[in-house]
mmCIF file of N, CA and C in Angstrom:
data_model
loop_
_atom_site.group_PDB
_atom_site.id
_atom_site.type_symbol
_atom_site.label_atom_id
_atom_site.label_comp_id
_atom_site.label_asym_id
_atom_site.label_seq_id
_atom_site.Cartn_x
_atom_site.Cartn_y
_atom_site.Cartn_z
ATOM 1 N N UNK W 1 132.402 89.937 145.905
ATOM 2 C CA UNK W 1 132.168 90.716 147.634
ATOM 3 C C UNK W 1 133.692 91.274 147.892
ATOM 4 N N UNK W 2 132.956 92.437 149.235
ATOM 5 C CA UNK W 2 134.295 92.992 149.559
ATOM 6 C C UNK W 2 134.650 92.311 150.910
ATOM 7 N N UNK W 3 135.096 93.277 151.857
ATOM 8 C CA UNK W 3 135.447 92.237 153.146
ATOM 9 C C UNK W 3 134.713 93.318 153.389
ATOM 10 N N UNK W 4 133.373 93.869 153.473
ATOM 11 C CA UNK W 4 132.472 94.584 154.569
ATOM 12 C C UNK W 4 131.688 93.540 155.667
ATOM 13 N N UNK W 5 131.856 94.201 156.328
ATOM 14 C CA UNK W 5 131.199 93.416 157.700
ATOM 15 C C UNK W 5 129.996 94.288 158.083
ATOM 16 N N UNK W 6 128.653 93.272 158.410
ATOM 17 C CA UNK W 6 127.670 93.670 158.543
ATOM 18 C C UNK W 6 127.149 93.715 159.683
ATOM 19 N N UNK W 7 126.377 94.345 160.518
ATOM 20 C CA UNK W 7 126.377 93.602 162.260
ATOM 21 C C UNK W 7 124.960 94.244 162.252
ATOM 22 N N UNK W 8 124.110 93.713 163.235
ATOM 23 C CA UNK W 8 123.420 94.497 163.933
ATOM 24 C C UNK W 8 124.385 95.097 165.163
ATOM 25 N N UNK W 9 123.481 96.606 165.745
ATOM 26 C CA UNK W 9 123.744 97.464 166.747
ATOM 27 C C UNK W 9 124.091 96.501 168.075
ATOM 28 N N UNK W 10 124.632 96.278 168.896
ATOM 29 C CA UNK W 10 124.785 95.320 169.805
ATOM 30 C C UNK W 10 125.493 96.262 171.205
ATOM 31 N N UNK W 11 125.198 97.326 171.434
ATOM 32 C CA UNK W 11 125.264 98.398 172.363
ATOM 33 C C UNK W 11 125.555 99.455 172.137
ATOM 34 N N UNK W 12 125.245 100.378 172.707
ATOM 35 C CA UNK W 12 125.313 102.028 172.633
ATOM 36 C C UNK W 12 126.142 102.329 171.241
ATOM 37 N N UNK W 13 127.607 101.776 171.740
ATOM 38 C CA UNK W 13 128.306 102.384 170.946
ATOM 39 C C UNK W 13 128.275 102.355 169.453
ATOM 40 N N UNK W 14 127.590 100.612 168.922
ATOM 41 C CA UNK W 14 127.492 100.709 167.901
ATOM 42 C C UNK W 14 125.905 101.149 167.618
ATOM 43 N N UNK W 15 125.176 101.521 168.440
ATOM 44 C CA UNK W 15 123.780 102.075 168.380
ATOM 45 C C UNK W 15 124.140 103.883 167.493
ATOM 46 N N UNK W 16 125.448 104.079 168.439
ATOM 47 C CA UNK W 16 126.051 105.790 168.013
ATOM 48 C C UNK W 16 126.392 105.749 166.615
ATOM 49 N N UNK W 17 127.182 104.479 166.110
ATOM 50 C CA UNK W 17 127.704 104.756 164.461
ATOM 51 C C UNK W 17 126.547 104.493 163.831
ATOM 52 N N UNK W 18 125.347 103.869 164.038
ATOM 53 C CA UNK W 18 124.100 103.596 163.377
ATOM 54 C C UNK W 18 123.699 105.172 163.085
ATOM 55 N N UNK W 19 123.404 105.789 164.449
ATOM 56 C CA UNK W 19 123.196 107.003 164.208
ATOM 57 C C UNK W 19 123.568 108.299 163.663
ATOM 58 N N UNK W 20 124.830 107.886 163.862
ATOM 59 C CA UNK W 20 125.864 109.043 163.147
ATOM 60 C C UNK W 20 125.741 108.697 161.436
ATOM 61 N N UNK W 21 125.952 107.815 161.255
ATOM 62 C CA UNK W 21 125.723 107.487 159.478
ATOM 63 C C UNK W 21 124.035 108.223 159.195
ATOM 64 N N UNK W 22 123.390 107.690 159.953
ATOM 65 C CA UNK W 22 121.867 108.267 159.533
ATOM 66 C C UNK W 22 121.664 109.876 159.611
ATOM 67 N N UNK W 23 122.109 110.197 160.492
ATOM 68 C CA UNK W 23 121.628 112.029 160.963
ATOM 69 C C UNK W 23 122.753 112.689 159.829
ATOM 70 N N UNK W 24 123.779 111.537 159.274
ATOM 71 C CA UNK W 24 124.614 112.239 158.181
ATOM 72 C C UNK W 24 124.165 112.053 156.840
ATOM 73 N N UNK W 25 123.585 111.086 156.234
ATOM 74 C CA UNK W 25 122.533 110.673 155.091
ATOM 75 C C UNK W 25 121.388 111.331 155.614
ATOM 76 N N UNK W 26 120.597 111.924 156.549
ATOM 77 C CA UNK W 26 119.533 112.359 156.642
ATOM 78 C C UNK W 26 119.448 113.358 157.678
ATOM 79 N N UNK W 27 119.923 114.790 157.156
ATOM 80 C CA UNK W 27 120.140 116.039 158.492
ATOM 81 C C UNK W 27 119.273 116.991 158.158
ATOM 82 N N UNK W 28 118.273 116.521 157.781
ATOM 83 C CA UNK W 28 117.059 116.773 158.269
ATOM 84 C C UNK W 28 116.093 116.315 158.764
ATOM 85 N N UNK W 29 116.625 115.328 159.136
ATOM 86 C CA UNK W 29 115.669 114.992 160.378
ATOM 87 C C UNK W 29 116.527 113.739 161.596
ATOM 88 N N UNK W 30 117.490 113.921 162.113
ATOM 89 C CA UNK W 30 118.839 113.755 163.249
ATOM 90 C C UNK W 30 117.659 113.159 164.396
ATOM 91 N N UNK W 31 118.053 111.694 164.330
ATOM 92 C CA UNK W 31 117.803 111.245 165.683
ATOM 93 C C UNK W 31 118.816 111.326 166.954
ATOM 94 N N UNK W 32 117.826 111.269 167.669
ATOM 95 C CA UNK W 32 118.822 111.561 169.377
ATOM 96 C C UNK W 32 118.940 109.408 169.401
ATOM 97 N N UNK W 33 119.710 109.535 170.416
ATOM 98 C CA UNK W 33 120.292 107.831 170.793
ATOM 99 C C UNK W 33 118.703 107.266 171.459
ATOM 100 N N UNK W 34 118.522 107.936 171.951
ATOM 101 C CA UNK W 34 116.873 107.424 172.445
ATOM 102 C C UNK W 34 116.049 107.223 171.760
ATOM 103 N N UNK W 35 115.971 108.084 170.716
ATOM 104 C CA UNK W 35 115.033 107.351 169.205
ATOM 105 C C UNK W 35 115.658 106.561 168.354
ATOM 106 N N UNK W 36 116.815 106.223 168.335
ATOM 107 C CA UNK W 36 117.440 105.100 167.585
ATOM 108 C C UNK W 36 117.351 103.907 168.455
ATOM 109 N N UNK W 37 117.396 104.036 169.771
ATOM 110 C CA UNK W 37 116.634 102.829 170.856
ATOM 111 C C UNK W 37 115.964 101.992 170.592
ATOM 112 N N UNK W 38 115.130 103.539 170.476
ATOM 113 C CA UNK W 38 113.509 102.915 169.876
ATOM 114 C C UNK W 38 113.022 102.147 168.559
ATOM 115 N N UNK W 39 113.629 102.942 167.512
ATOM 116 C CA UNK W 39 114.222 102.276 166.534
ATOM 117 C C UNK W 39 114.186 100.947 166.305
ATOM 118 N N UNK W 40 115.250 100.758 167.188
ATOM 119 C CA UNK W 40 116.082 99.033 167.257
ATOM 120 C C UNK W 40 115.415 97.925 167.656
ATOM 121 N N UNK W 41 114.289 98.479 168.829
ATOM 122 C CA UNK W 41 112.775 97.648 168.767
ATOM 123 C C UNK W 41 112.096 97.258 167.897
ATOM 124 N N UNK W 42 111.649 98.456 167.428
ATOM 125 C CA UNK W 42 110.379 97.955 165.963
ATOM 126 C C UNK W 42 111.156 97.453 164.931
ATOM 127 N N UNK W 43 111.897 97.743 164.336
ATOM 128 C CA UNK W 43 112.498 97.446 163.006
ATOM 129 C C UNK W 43 113.948 96.857 162.760
ATOM 130 N N UNK W 44 114.752 96.251 162.086
ATOM 131 C CA UNK W 44 115.968 95.494 161.714
ATOM 132 C C UNK W 44 116.662 96.325 161.735
ATOM 133 N N UNK W 45 117.987 96.875 162.361
ATOM 134 C CA UNK W 45 118.723 98.044 162.296
ATOM 135 C C UNK W 45 120.019 97.258 161.720
ATOM 136 N N UNK W 46 120.988 97.660 160.839
ATOM 137 C CA UNK W 46 122.363 96.897 160.823
ATOM 138 C C UNK W 46 123.200 97.652 160.773
ATOM 139 N N UNK W 47 124.534 98.279 160.752
ATOM 140 C CA UNK W 47 124.961 99.104 160.627
ATOM 141 C C UNK W 47 126.770 98.241 159.558
ATOM 142 N N UNK W 48 127.007 98.891 158.811
ATOM 143 C CA UNK W 48 128.096 98.303 158.167
ATOM 144 C C UNK W 48 129.565 98.395 157.762
ATOM 145 N N UNK W 49 130.750 97.738 158.372
ATOM 146 C CA UNK W 49 132.236 98.642 158.277
ATOM 147 C C UNK W 49 133.028 97.995 157.833
ATOM 148 N N UNK W 50 134.105 98.474 157.195
ATOM 149 C CA UNK W 50 135.363 98.156 156.305
ATOM 150 C C UNK W 50 136.912 98.459 157.559
ATOM 151 N N UNK W 51 136.727 96.835 157.827
ATOM 152 C CA UNK W 51 138.102 96.973 158.791
ATOM 153 C C UNK W 51 136.935 97.721 160.339
ATOM 154 N N UNK W 52 137.754 98.458 160.744
ATOM 155 C CA UNK W 52 136.871 99.840 161.538
ATOM 156 C C UNK W 52 136.297 101.076 161.461
ATOM 157 N N UNK W 53 136.156 101.187 159.686
ATOM 158 C CA UNK W 53 135.696 102.076 158.954
ATOM 159 C C UNK W 53 134.243 102.002 158.863
ATOM 160 N N UNK W 54 133.692 103.039 159.769
ATOM 161 C CA UNK W 54 131.814 103.183 159.341
ATOM 162 C C UNK W 54 131.776 103.597 158.204
ATOM 163 N N UNK W 55 131.246 102.635 157.145
ATOM 164 C CA UNK W 55 130.647 102.805 155.821
ATOM 165 C C UNK W 55 129.222 103.249 155.781
ATOM 166 N N UNK W 56 128.911 103.102 156.500
ATOM 167 C CA UNK W 56 126.908 103.029 156.502
ATOM 168 C C UNK W 56 125.886 102.265 157.504
ATOM 169 N N UNK W 57 124.598 102.688 157.089
ATOM 170 C CA UNK W 57 124.145 101.989 157.967
ATOM 171 C C UNK W 57 122.423 101.514 157.028
ATOM 172 N N UNK W 58 121.911 100.239 157.886
ATOM 173 C CA UNK W 58 120.227 100.412 157.165
ATOM 174 C C UNK W 58 119.207 100.251 158.116
ATOM 175 N N UNK W 59 117.746 100.149 157.275
ATOM 176 C CA UNK W 59 117.005 99.732 158.247
ATOM 177 C C UNK W 59 115.870 98.799 157.375
ATOM 178 N N UNK W 60 115.178 97.776 158.081
ATOM 179 C CA UNK W 60 114.529 97.217 157.665
ATOM 180 C C UNK W 60 113.122 97.147 157.960
ATOM 181 N N UNK W 61 112.267 97.697 158.329
ATOM 182 C CA UNK W 61 111.029 97.739 158.509
ATOM 183 C C UNK W 61 109.969 96.726 158.385
ATOM 184 N N UNK W 62 109.274 95.710 159.231
ATOM 185 C CA UNK W 62 108.813 94.555 159.043
ATOM 186 C C UNK W 62 107.447 94.724 158.511
ATOM 187 N N UNK W 63 106.490 94.079 157.527
ATOM 188 C CA UNK W 63 105.797 93.733 157.572
ATOM 189 C C UNK W 63 104.931 93.719 158.691
ATOM 190 N N UNK W 64 103.568 94.003 158.605
ATOM 191 C CA UNK W 64 102.383 94.544 159.570
ATOM 192 C C UNK W 64 101.161 93.633 158.914
ATOM 193 N N UNK W 65 100.673 93.311 160.614
ATOM 194 C CA UNK W 65 98.837 92.896 159.862
ATOM 195 C C UNK W 65 98.256 94.308 159.115
ATOM 196 N N UNK W 66 98.721 95.232 158.793
ATOM 197 C CA UNK W 66 97.976 96.302 158.050
ATOM 198 C C UNK W 66 98.893 95.873 156.880
ATOM 199 N N UNK W 67 99.736 95.977 156.501
ATOM 200 C CA UNK W 67 100.438 95.753 155.161
ATOM 201 C C UNK W 67 101.719 94.922 154.835
ATOM 202 N N UNK W 68 101.659 94.063 153.783
ATOM 203 C CA UNK W 68 102.758 93.043 153.578
ATOM 204 C C UNK W 68 103.723 93.680 153.393
ATOM 205 N N UNK W 69 103.720 95.311 153.053
ATOM 206 C CA UNK W 69 105.146 95.272 152.365
ATOM 207 C C UNK W 69 105.865 95.447 154.079
ATOM 208 N N UNK W 70 107.655 95.398 153.292
ATOM 209 C CA UNK W 70 108.809 95.699 153.993
ATOM 210 C C UNK W 70 109.368 96.559 153.944
ATOM 211 N N UNK W 71 109.551 97.806 154.441
ATOM 212 C CA UNK W 71 110.853 98.635 153.515
ATOM 213 C C UNK W 71 112.252 98.920 154.048
ATOM 214 N N UNK W 72 112.530 98.502 153.117
ATOM 215 C CA UNK W 72 114.620 98.458 153.307
ATOM 216 C C UNK W 72 115.051 100.043 152.491
ATOM 217 N N UNK W 73 115.913 100.113 153.737
ATOM 218 C CA UNK W 73 116.659 101.450 152.966
ATOM 219 C C UNK W 73 117.702 100.717 153.924
ATOM 220 N N UNK W 74 118.650 101.164 152.640
ATOM 221 C CA UNK W 74 120.329 101.279 152.806
ATOM 222 C C UNK W 74 120.912 102.051 152.585
ATOM 223 N N UNK W 75 121.748 102.934 153.748
ATOM 224 C CA UNK W 75 122.523 104.621 153.827
ATOM 225 C C UNK W 75 123.986 104.238 153.874
ATOM 226 N N UNK W 76 124.740 104.649 152.493
ATOM 227 C CA UNK W 76 125.993 104.745 152.386
ATOM 228 C C UNK W 76 126.809 106.169 152.768
ATOM 229 N N UNK W 77 127.643 106.365 153.119
ATOM 230 C CA UNK W 77 128.629 107.769 153.775
ATOM 231 C C UNK W 77 129.018 108.061 152.288
ATOM 232 N N UNK W 78 129.514 109.113 151.839
ATOM 233 C CA UNK W 78 129.591 110.049 150.786
ATOM 234 C C UNK W 78 130.768 109.379 150.575
ATOM 235 N N UNK W 79 131.810 109.036 151.095
ATOM 236 C CA UNK W 79 133.277 108.496 151.011
ATOM 237 C C UNK W 79 133.341 107.233 150.681
ATOM 238 N N UNK W 80 131.834 106.166 150.488
ATOM 239 C CA UNK W 80 132.054 105.183 150.710
ATOM 240 C C UNK W 80 131.297 104.773 149.342
ATOM 241 N N UNK W 81 129.975 105.913 148.841
ATOM 242 C CA UNK W 81 129.858 105.327 147.766
ATOM 243 C C UNK W 81 130.444 105.036 146.077
ATOM 244 N N UNK W 82 129.592 104.296 145.388
ATOM 245 C CA UNK W 82 130.034 103.844 144.307
ATOM 246 C C UNK W 82 131.335 103.004 144.157
ATOM 247 N N UNK W 83 131.703 101.704 145.111
ATOM 248 C CA UNK W 83 131.931 100.769 145.469
ATOM 249 C C UNK W 83 131.201 99.686 145.788
ATOM 250 N N UNK W 84 130.366 99.342 145.472
ATOM 251 C CA UNK W 84 129.478 98.394 145.780
ATOM 252 C C UNK W 84 128.734 97.802 147.189
ATOM 253 N N UNK W 85 129.209 98.841 147.910
ATOM 254 C CA UNK W 85 128.755 98.893 149.748
ATOM 255 C C UNK W 85 127.496 98.975 149.517
ATOM 256 N N UNK W 86 126.617 99.710 148.656
ATOM 257 C CA UNK W 86 125.214 99.625 149.168
ATOM 258 C C UNK W 86 124.378 98.683 148.341
ATOM 259 N N UNK W 87 125.165 97.987 146.982
ATOM 260 C CA UNK W 87 124.562 96.805 146.951
ATOM 261 C C UNK W 87 124.688 95.877 147.638
ATOM 262 N N UNK W 88 125.551 95.668 148.631
ATOM 263 C CA UNK W 88 125.561 94.675 149.772
ATOM 264 C C UNK W 88 125.047 94.556 150.785
ATOM 265 N N UNK W 89 124.604 96.014 151.297
ATOM 266 C CA UNK W 89 123.253 96.416 152.107
ATOM 267 C C UNK W 89 122.346 95.962 152.154
ATOM 268 N N UNK W 90 121.684 96.630 150.576
ATOM 269 C CA UNK W 90 120.668 96.501 150.119
ATOM 270 C C UNK W 90 120.311 94.858 150.050
ATOM 271 N N UNK W 91 121.120 94.163 149.521
ATOM 272 C CA UNK W 91 120.891 93.080 149.298
ATOM 273 C C UNK W 91 120.705 92.105 150.651
ATOM 274 N N UNK W 92 121.186 92.662 151.496
ATOM 275 C CA UNK W 92 121.751 92.173 153.248
ATOM 276 C C UNK W 92 120.025 92.487 153.812
ATOM 277 N N UNK W 93 119.586 93.547 153.928
ATOM 278 C CA UNK W 93 118.152 93.977 154.070
ATOM 279 C C UNK W 93 116.825 93.189 153.017
ATOM 280 N N UNK W 94 117.027 92.888 151.612
ATOM 281 C CA UNK W 94 116.235 92.477 150.894
ATOM 282 C C UNK W 94 116.153 91.081 151.573
ATOM 283 N N UNK W 95 117.009 90.214 151.644
ATOM 284 C CA UNK W 95 117.043 89.366 152.575
ATOM 285 C C UNK W 95 116.321 89.003 153.442
ATOM 286 N N UNK W 96 116.633 89.920 154.192
ATOM 287 C CA UNK W 96 116.080 89.896 155.751
ATOM 288 C C UNK W 96 114.649 90.147 155.600
ATOM 289 N N UNK W 97 114.482 91.065 154.984
ATOM 290 C CA UNK W 97 112.909 91.455 154.316
ATOM 291 C C UNK W 97 112.135 90.359 154.087
ATOM 292 N N UNK W 98 112.494 89.537 153.416
ATOM 293 C CA UNK W 98 112.016 88.414 152.596
ATOM 294 C C UNK W 98 111.658 87.109 153.780
ATOM 295 N N UNK W 99 113.068 86.832 154.949
ATOM 296 C CA UNK W 99 112.698 86.186 156.438
ATOM 297 C C UNK W 99 111.826 86.583 157.004
ATOM 298 N N UNK W 100 111.185 87.662 156.741
ATOM 299 C CA UNK W 100 110.594 88.388 157.859
ATOM 300 C C UNK W 100 108.779 88.356 157.336
ATOM 301 N N UNK W 101 108.724 87.357 156.079
ATOM 302 C CA UNK W 101 107.586 87.263 155.091
ATOM 303 C C UNK W 101 107.136 88.365 154.613
ATOM 304 N N UNK W 102 107.680 89.420 153.982
ATOM 305 C CA UNK W 102 107.628 90.794 152.882
ATOM 306 C C UNK W 102 107.026 90.122 151.821
ATOM 307 N N UNK W 103 105.806 90.020 151.400
ATOM 308 C CA UNK W 103 105.355 90.088 149.834
ATOM 309 C C UNK W 103 105.383 91.300 148.775
ATOM 310 N N UNK W 104 105.874 92.423 149.713
ATOM 311 C CA UNK W 104 106.161 93.831 148.789
ATOM 312 C C UNK W 104 107.449 94.103 149.408
ATOM 313 N N UNK W 105 108.129 95.175 148.725
ATOM 314 C CA UNK W 105 109.361 95.786 148.918
ATOM 315 C C UNK W 105 108.986 97.309 148.947
ATOM 316 N N UNK W 106 109.183 98.208 149.915
ATOM 317 C CA UNK W 106 109.212 99.311 149.430
ATOM 318 C C UNK W 106 110.502 100.176 150.188
ATOM 319 N N UNK W 107 110.532 101.424 149.641
ATOM 320 C CA UNK W 107 112.039 101.997 150.173
ATOM 321 C C UNK W 107 111.134 103.943 149.915
ATOM 322 N N UNK W 108 112.206 104.486 151.191
ATOM 323 C CA UNK W 108 111.406 105.535 151.540
ATOM 324 C C UNK W 108 113.288 106.639 151.081
ATOM 325 N N UNK W 109 113.179 107.639 150.060
ATOM 326 C CA UNK W 109 114.428 108.752 149.637
ATOM 327 C C UNK W 109 114.125 110.030 150.191
ATOM 328 N N UNK W 110 114.794 110.470 150.870
ATOM 329 C CA UNK W 110 114.771 112.136 150.411
ATOM 330 C C UNK W 110 115.226 112.845 149.288
ATOM 331 N N UNK W 111 114.542 113.033 148.974
ATOM 332 C CA UNK W 111 114.508 114.122 147.736
ATOM 333 C C UNK W 111 116.198 114.696 147.576
ATOM 334 N N UNK W 112 116.586 114.953 148.088
ATOM 335 C CA UNK W 112 117.957 115.487 147.986
ATOM 336 C C UNK W 112 119.071 114.541 147.994
ATOM 337 N N UNK W 113 118.611 113.510 148.121
ATOM 338 C CA UNK W 113 119.699 112.323 147.990
ATOM 339 C C UNK W 113 119.524 111.768 146.941
ATOM 340 N N UNK W 114 120.150 112.398 145.836
ATOM 341 C CA UNK W 114 120.124 111.990 144.875
ATOM 342 C C UNK W 114 120.725 110.536 144.318
ATOM 343 N N UNK W 115 121.814 110.418 145.199
ATOM 344 C CA UNK W 115 122.752 109.425 144.789
ATOM 345 C C UNK W 115 121.566 108.056 144.976
ATOM 346 N N UNK W 116 121.113 107.996 146.432
ATOM 347 C CA UNK W 116 119.541 107.519 146.763
ATOM 348 C C UNK W 116 118.717 106.867 145.911
ATOM 349 N N UNK W 117 117.887 107.975 145.451
ATOM 350 C CA UNK W 117 117.171 108.054 144.854
ATOM 351 C C UNK W 117 117.434 106.994 142.950
ATOM 352 N N UNK W 118 118.767 107.586 142.543
ATOM 353 C CA UNK W 118 119.198 106.944 141.617
ATOM 354 C C UNK W 118 119.604 105.550 141.068
ATOM 355 N N UNK W 119 120.216 105.301 142.721
ATOM 356 C CA UNK W 119 119.934 103.847 143.272
ATOM 357 C C UNK W 119 119.024 102.968 143.587
ATOM 358 N N UNK W 120 117.721 103.835 144.184
ATOM 359 C CA UNK W 120 116.450 103.238 144.006
ATOM 360 C C UNK W 120 116.103 102.901 142.538
ATOM 361 N N UNK W 121 116.037 103.614 141.738
ATOM 362 C CA UNK W 121 115.608 103.391 140.443
ATOM 363 C C UNK W 121 116.286 102.829 139.573
ATOM 364 N N UNK W 122 117.107 102.571 140.152
ATOM 365 C CA UNK W 122 118.479 100.947 139.079
ATOM 366 C C UNK W 122 117.924 99.863 139.467
ATOM 367 N N UNK W 123 117.715 99.953 140.328
ATOM 368 C CA UNK W 123 117.136 98.500 141.282
ATOM 369 C C UNK W 123 115.414 98.319 140.988
ATOM 370 N N UNK W 124 115.076 98.867 140.553
ATOM 371 C CA UNK W 124 113.632 98.828 139.739
ATOM 372 C C UNK W 124 112.492 98.886 140.640
ATOM 373 N N UNK W 125 113.020 100.362 142.036
ATOM 374 C CA UNK W 125 111.971 101.430 142.652
ATOM 375 C C UNK W 125 110.921 101.527 141.376
ATOM 376 N N UNK W 126 110.155 102.055 141.747
ATOM 377 C CA UNK W 126 109.316 103.478 141.169
ATOM 378 C C UNK W 126 108.521 104.129 142.022
ATOM 379 N N UNK W 127 108.674 105.421 141.974
ATOM 380 C CA UNK W 127 108.015 106.140 142.941
ATOM 381 C C UNK W 127 106.306 105.900 143.131
ATOM 382 N N UNK W 128 105.654 105.989 144.832
ATOM 383 C CA UNK W 128 104.644 106.147 144.572
ATOM 384 C C UNK W 128 104.149 107.130 145.304
ATOM 385 N N UNK W 129 104.941 108.326 146.349
ATOM 386 C CA UNK W 129 104.453 108.945 146.913
ATOM 387 C C UNK W 129 105.294 109.956 147.169
ATOM 388 N N UNK W 130 105.001 111.213 147.241
ATOM 389 C CA UNK W 130 106.266 112.523 147.475
ATOM 390 C C UNK W 130 105.403 113.314 148.529
ATOM 391 N N UNK W 131 105.705 113.652 149.295
ATOM 392 C CA UNK W 131 105.267 114.097 150.803
ATOM 393 C C UNK W 131 106.000 115.106 151.646
ATOM 394 N N UNK W 132 105.381 115.888 152.064
ATOM 395 C CA UNK W 132 106.714 116.767 153.199
ATOM 396 C C UNK W 132 106.103 116.331 154.691
ATOM 397 N N UNK W 133 107.117 116.094 155.505
ATOM 398 C CA UNK W 133 106.657 115.742 156.738
ATOM 399 C C UNK W 133 106.404 117.077 157.687
ATOM 400 N N UNK W 134 105.956 117.325 158.595
ATOM 401 C CA UNK W 134 105.309 118.528 159.244
ATOM 402 C C UNK W 134 106.604 118.920 159.455
ATOM 403 N N UNK W 135 106.840 120.042 158.956
ATOM 404 C CA UNK W 135 108.151 121.362 159.750
ATOM 405 C C UNK W 135 109.429 120.683 158.601
ATOM 406 N N UNK W 136 109.017 119.819 157.716
ATOM 407 C CA UNK W 136 110.187 119.443 156.726
ATOM 408 C C UNK W 136 110.086 120.528 155.539
ATOM 409 N N UNK W 137 111.099 120.562 154.922
ATOM 410 C CA UNK W 137 111.300 121.300 153.497
ATOM 411 C C UNK W 137 111.573 120.719 152.553
ATOM 412 N N UNK W 138 112.141 119.465 152.758
ATOM 413 C CA UNK W 138 112.909 118.675 151.556
ATOM 414 C C UNK W 138 111.287 117.287 151.524
ATOM 415 N N UNK W 139 111.037 117.426 150.352
ATOM 416 C CA UNK W 139 110.502 116.157 150.067
ATOM 417 C C UNK W 139 110.884 114.774 150.700
ATOM 418 N N UNK W 140 109.912 113.805 151.119
ATOM 419 C CA UNK W 140 110.803 112.619 151.105
ATOM 420 C C UNK W 140 110.087 111.736 149.454
ATOM 421 N N UNK W 141 110.495 110.614 149.520
ATOM 422 C CA UNK W 141 109.822 109.861 148.346
ATOM 423 C C UNK W 141 110.033 108.726 148.540
ATOM 424 N N UNK W 142 108.529 108.016 148.428
ATOM 425 C CA UNK W 142 108.248 106.574 148.897
ATOM 426 C C UNK W 142 108.195 105.924 147.514
ATOM 427 N N UNK W 143 108.760 104.522 147.417
ATOM 428 C CA UNK W 143 108.766 104.004 146.271
ATOM 429 C C UNK W 143 108.735 102.570 146.663
ATOM 430 N N UNK W 144 108.258 101.646 145.226
ATOM 431 C CA UNK W 144 108.071 100.371 145.619
ATOM 432 C C UNK W 144 108.414 99.435 144.334
ATOM 433 N N UNK W 145 108.777 98.631 144.600
ATOM 434 C CA UNK W 145 109.865 97.458 143.850
ATOM 435 C C UNK W 145 108.948 96.906 143.036
ATOM 436 N N UNK W 146 108.966 97.142 141.810
ATOM 437 C CA UNK W 146 108.112 96.725 140.541
ATOM 438 C C UNK W 146 108.067 95.378 140.136
#
């Protein structure tokens, strides 16, 4: 275990950190601060720091009445990859998804994020769908934990 600190955003400063990490890792789908605030109301968002250095962020989309699946997404900034931080963020999100009653775990990766796709496949996820959102040119990949 590292000295990684994982916390929920607790105001605009930490929401901006979450926004920054998301937008750097997912440049084809940049979010405004208002969009991040809205996501924080629907989903469980967390940010990760090593001391005061931003490492990444995560999202857990909880299960709903329509689906027993939770979506767990861990994002680590490139400078901090391959040091185990993704493992910690993912484990933290997976635990949260299970606390929320998830019977199925899914994730989604931008196809250009080769590190993210490799991480998901290594952790037992299998591809279920590839698709383009309106206006996008880079496909998204939905995966399910097998």
